[in-house]
PDB file of C-alpha atoms in Angstrom:
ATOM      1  CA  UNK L  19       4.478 -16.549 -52.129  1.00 77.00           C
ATOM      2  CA  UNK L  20       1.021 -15.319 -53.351  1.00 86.00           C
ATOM      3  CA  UNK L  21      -0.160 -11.601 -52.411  1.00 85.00           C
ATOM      4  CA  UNK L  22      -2.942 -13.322 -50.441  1.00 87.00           C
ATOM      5  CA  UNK L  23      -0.485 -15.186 -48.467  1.00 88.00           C
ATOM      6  CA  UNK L  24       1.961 -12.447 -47.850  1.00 89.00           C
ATOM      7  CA  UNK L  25      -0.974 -10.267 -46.341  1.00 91.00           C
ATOM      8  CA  UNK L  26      -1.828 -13.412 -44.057  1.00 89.00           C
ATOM      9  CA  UNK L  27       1.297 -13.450 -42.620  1.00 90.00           C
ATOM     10  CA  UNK L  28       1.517  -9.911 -42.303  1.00 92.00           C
ATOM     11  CA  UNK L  29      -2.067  -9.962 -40.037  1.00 93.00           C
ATOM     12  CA  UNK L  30      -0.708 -13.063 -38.303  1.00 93.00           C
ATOM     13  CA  UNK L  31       2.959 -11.224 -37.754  1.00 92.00           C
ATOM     14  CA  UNK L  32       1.119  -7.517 -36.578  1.00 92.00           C
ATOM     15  CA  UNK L  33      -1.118  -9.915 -34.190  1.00 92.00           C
ATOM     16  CA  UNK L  34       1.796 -11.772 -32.566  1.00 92.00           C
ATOM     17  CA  UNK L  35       3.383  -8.062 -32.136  1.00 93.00           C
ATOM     18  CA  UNK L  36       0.610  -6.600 -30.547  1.00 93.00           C
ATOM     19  CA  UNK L  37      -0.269  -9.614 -28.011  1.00 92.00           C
ATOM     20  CA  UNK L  38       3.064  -9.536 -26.970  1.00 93.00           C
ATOM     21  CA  UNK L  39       2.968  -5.515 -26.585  1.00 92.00           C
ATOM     22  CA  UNK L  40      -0.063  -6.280 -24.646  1.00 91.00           C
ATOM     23  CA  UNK L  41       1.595  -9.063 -22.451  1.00 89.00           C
ATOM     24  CA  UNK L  42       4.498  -6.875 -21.669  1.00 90.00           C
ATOM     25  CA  UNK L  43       2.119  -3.866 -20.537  1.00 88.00           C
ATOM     26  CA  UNK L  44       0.056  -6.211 -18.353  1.00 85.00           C
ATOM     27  CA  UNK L  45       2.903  -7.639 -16.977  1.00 83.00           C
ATOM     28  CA  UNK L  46       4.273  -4.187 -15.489  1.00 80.00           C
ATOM     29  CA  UNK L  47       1.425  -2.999 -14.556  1.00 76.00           C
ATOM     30  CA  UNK L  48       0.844  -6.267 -12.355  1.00 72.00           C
ATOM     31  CA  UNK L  49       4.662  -6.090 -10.984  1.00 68.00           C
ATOM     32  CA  UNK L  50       3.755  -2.077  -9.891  1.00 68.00           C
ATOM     33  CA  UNK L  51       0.050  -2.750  -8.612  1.00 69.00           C
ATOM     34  CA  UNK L  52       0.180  -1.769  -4.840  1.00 72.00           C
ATOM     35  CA  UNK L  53      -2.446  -2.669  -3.018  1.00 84.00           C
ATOM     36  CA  UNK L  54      -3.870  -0.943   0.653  1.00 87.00           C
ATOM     37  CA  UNK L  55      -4.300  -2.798   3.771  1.00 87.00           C
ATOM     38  CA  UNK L  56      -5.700  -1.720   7.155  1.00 89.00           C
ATOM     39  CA  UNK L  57      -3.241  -3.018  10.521  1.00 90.00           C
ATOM     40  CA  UNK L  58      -6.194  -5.674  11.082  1.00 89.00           C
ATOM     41  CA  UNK L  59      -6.223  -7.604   7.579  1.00 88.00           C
ATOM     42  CA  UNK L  60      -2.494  -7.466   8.014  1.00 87.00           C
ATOM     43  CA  UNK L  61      -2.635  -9.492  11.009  1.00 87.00           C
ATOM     44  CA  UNK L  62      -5.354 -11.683  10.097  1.00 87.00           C
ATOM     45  CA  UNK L  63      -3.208 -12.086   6.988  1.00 85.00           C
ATOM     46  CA  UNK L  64      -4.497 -10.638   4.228  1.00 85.00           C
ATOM     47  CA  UNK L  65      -1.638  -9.074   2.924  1.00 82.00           C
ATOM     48  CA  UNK L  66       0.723 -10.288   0.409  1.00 81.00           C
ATOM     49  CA  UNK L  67       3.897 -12.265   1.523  1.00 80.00           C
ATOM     50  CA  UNK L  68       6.649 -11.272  -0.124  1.00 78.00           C
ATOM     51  CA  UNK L  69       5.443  -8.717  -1.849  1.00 82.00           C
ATOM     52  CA  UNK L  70       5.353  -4.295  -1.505  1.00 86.00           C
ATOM     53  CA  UNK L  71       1.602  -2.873  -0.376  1.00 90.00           C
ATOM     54  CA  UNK L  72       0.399  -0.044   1.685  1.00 90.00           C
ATOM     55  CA  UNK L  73      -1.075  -0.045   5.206  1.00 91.00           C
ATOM     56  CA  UNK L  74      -2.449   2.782   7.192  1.00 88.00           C
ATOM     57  CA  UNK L  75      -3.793   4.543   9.758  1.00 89.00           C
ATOM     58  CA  UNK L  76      -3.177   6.447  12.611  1.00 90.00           C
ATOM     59  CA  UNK L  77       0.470   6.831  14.260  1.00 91.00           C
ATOM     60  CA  UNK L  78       0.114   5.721  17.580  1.00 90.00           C
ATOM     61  CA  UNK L  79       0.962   8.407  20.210  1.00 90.00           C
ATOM     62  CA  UNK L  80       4.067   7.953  22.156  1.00 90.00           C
ATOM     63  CA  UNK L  81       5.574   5.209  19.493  1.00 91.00           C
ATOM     64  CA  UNK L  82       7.583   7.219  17.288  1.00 91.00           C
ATOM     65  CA  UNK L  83      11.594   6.603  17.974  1.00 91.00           C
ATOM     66  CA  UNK L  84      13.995   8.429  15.708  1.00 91.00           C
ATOM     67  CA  UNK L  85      17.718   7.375  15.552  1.00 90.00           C
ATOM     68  CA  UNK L  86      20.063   8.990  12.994  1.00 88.00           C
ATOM     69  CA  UNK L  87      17.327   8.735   9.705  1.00 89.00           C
ATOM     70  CA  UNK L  88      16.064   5.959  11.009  1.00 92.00           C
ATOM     71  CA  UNK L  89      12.316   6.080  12.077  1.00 93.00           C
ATOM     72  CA  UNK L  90      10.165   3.480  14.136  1.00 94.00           C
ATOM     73  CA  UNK L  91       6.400   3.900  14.578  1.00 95.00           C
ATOM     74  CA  UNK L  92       3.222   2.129  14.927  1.00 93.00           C
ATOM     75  CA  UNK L  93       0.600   2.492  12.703  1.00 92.00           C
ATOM     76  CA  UNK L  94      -3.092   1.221  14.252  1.00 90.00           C
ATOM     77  CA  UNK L  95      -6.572   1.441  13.320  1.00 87.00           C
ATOM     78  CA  UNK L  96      -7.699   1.227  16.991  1.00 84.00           C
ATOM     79  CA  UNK L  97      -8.132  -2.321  16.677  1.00 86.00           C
ATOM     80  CA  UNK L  98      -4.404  -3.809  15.914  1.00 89.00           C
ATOM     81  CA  UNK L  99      -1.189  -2.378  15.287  1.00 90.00           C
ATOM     82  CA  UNK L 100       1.259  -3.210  13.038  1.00 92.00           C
ATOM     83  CA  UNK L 101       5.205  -1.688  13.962  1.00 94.00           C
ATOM     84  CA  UNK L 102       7.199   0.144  10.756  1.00 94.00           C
ATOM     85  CA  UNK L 103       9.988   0.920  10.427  1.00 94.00           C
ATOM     86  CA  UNK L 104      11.502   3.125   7.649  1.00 94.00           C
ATOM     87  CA  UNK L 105      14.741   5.019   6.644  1.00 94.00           C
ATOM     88  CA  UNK L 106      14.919   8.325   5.602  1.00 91.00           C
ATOM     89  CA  UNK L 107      13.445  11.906   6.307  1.00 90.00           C
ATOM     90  CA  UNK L 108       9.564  11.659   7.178  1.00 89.00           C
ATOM     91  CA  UNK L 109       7.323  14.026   5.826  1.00 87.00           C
ATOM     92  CA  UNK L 110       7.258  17.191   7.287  1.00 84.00           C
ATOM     93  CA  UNK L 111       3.251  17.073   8.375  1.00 84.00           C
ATOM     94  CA  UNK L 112       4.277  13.194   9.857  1.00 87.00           C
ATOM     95  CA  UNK L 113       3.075  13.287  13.841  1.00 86.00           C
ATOM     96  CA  UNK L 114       1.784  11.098  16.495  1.00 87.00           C
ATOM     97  CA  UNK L 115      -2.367  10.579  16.528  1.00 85.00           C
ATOM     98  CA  UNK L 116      -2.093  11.673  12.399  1.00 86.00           C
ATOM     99  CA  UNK L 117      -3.186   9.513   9.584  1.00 87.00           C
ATOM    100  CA  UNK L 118      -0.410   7.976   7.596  1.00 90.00           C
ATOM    101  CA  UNK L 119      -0.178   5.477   4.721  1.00 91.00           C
ATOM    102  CA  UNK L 120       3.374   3.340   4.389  1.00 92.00           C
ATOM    103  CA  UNK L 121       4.391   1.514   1.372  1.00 91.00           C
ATOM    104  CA  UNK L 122       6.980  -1.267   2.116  1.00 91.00           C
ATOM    105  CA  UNK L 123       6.409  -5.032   2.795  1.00 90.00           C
ATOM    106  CA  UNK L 124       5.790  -7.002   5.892  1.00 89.00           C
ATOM    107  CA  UNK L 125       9.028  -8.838   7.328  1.00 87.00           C
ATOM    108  CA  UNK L 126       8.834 -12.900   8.583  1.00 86.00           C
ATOM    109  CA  UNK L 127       8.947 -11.228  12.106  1.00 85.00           C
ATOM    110  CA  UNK L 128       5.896  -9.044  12.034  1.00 83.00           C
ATOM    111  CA  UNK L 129       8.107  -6.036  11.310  1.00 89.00           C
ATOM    112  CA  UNK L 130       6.859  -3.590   8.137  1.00 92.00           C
ATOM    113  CA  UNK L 131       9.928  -1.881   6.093  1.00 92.00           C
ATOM    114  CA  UNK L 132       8.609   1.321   4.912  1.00 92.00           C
ATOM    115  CA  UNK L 133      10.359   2.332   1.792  1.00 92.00           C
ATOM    116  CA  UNK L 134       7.606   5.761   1.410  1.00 92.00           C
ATOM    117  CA  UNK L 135       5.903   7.385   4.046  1.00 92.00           C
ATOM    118  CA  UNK L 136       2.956   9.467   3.176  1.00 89.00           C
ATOM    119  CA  UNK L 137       1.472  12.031   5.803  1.00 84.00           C
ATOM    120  CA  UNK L 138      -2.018  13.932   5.654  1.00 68.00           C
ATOM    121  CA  UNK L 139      -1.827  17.462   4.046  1.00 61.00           C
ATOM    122  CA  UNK L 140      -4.085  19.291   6.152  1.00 56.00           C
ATOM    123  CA  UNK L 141      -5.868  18.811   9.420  1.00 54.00           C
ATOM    124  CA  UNK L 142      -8.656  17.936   8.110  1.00 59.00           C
ATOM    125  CA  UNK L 143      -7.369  15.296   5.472  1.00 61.00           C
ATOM    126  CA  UNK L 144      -7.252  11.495   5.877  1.00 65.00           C
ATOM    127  CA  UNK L 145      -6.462   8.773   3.056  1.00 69.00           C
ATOM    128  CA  UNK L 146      -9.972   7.783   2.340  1.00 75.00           C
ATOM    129  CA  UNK L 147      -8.803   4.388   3.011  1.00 73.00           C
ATOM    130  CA  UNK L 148      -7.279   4.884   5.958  1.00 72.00           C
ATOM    131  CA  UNK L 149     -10.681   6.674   7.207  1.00 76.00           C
ATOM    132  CA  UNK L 150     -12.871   4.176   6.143  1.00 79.00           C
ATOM    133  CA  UNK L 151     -10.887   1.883   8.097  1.00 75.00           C
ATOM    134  CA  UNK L 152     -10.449   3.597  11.263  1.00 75.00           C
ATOM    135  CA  UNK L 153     -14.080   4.135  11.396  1.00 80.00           C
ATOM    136  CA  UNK L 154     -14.647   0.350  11.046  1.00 80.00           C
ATOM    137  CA  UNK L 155     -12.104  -0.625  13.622  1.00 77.00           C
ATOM    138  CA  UNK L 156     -14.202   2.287  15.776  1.00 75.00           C
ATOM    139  CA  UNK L 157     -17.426   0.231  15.140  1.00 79.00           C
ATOM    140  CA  UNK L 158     -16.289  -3.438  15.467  1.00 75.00           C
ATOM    141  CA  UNK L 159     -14.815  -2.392  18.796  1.00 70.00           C
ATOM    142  CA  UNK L 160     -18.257  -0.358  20.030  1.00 71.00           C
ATOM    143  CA  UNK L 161     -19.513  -4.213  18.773  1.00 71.00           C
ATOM    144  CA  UNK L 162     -17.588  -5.852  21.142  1.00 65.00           C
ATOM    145  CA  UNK L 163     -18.048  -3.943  23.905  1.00 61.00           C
ATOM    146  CA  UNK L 164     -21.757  -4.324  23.806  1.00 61.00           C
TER     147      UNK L 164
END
């Protein structure tokens, strides 16, 4: 094999390498990407089947049931509400009327598993998501009422 050759097929070797490198990166990141949804795209069903995201929103007053570790809740953004459930110990700041975002995947019954539970960190603090879409739920309902 000629020098010129054997440097060829070194380029074309180190290129293979790297655009598999590069195929195996994008392919994590895309199998980690977790996406945010608000309880009203979930129901109009805009979340992924099948697959982990995030809703959130406010925890409905008077829906929180605890048994053992096991937690049920409703998260709403004043327009629709989507029921969680999740296993394990909540966040100490977790309460009724306080933003939350949950990170689990939507059951064929409606149902969302929570596998994380995230809670505000101050009383002043909401997910930015979670604000922005409280405050549109707030103003398609004022909408409606009109």
């Amino acid at each position: 094999m000629k020098p010129r050759q054997k440097r060829f097929a070194i380029i074309i070797g180190g290129l293979a390498a790297l655009g598999i490198a590069a195929a195996l990166v994008l392919n994590a990141f895309q199998s980690n990407l977790v996406f945010f949804f608000t309880p009203t795209q979930v129901a109009s069903g805009e979340a992924p089947k099948g697959r982990a995201f995030r809703v959130g929103g406010l925890v409905k007053e008077g829906s929180l049931q605890r048994t053992d570790i096991t937690a049920r809740f409703v998260v709403t953004d004043t327009a629709k509400e989507i029921p969680v459930t999740y296993k394990g110990i909540l966040p100490d700041l977790f309460s009724e009327g306080k933003g939350v975002v949950a990170q689990g995947s939507l059951g064929p019954d409606g149902q969302f598993t929570a596998t994380e539970v995230l809670a505000k960190h101050d009383e002043n603090y909401m997910p930015p998501e979670a604000q922005a879409a409280v405050d549109k739920a707030h103003e398609a309902s004022r909408t409606l009422k009109q």
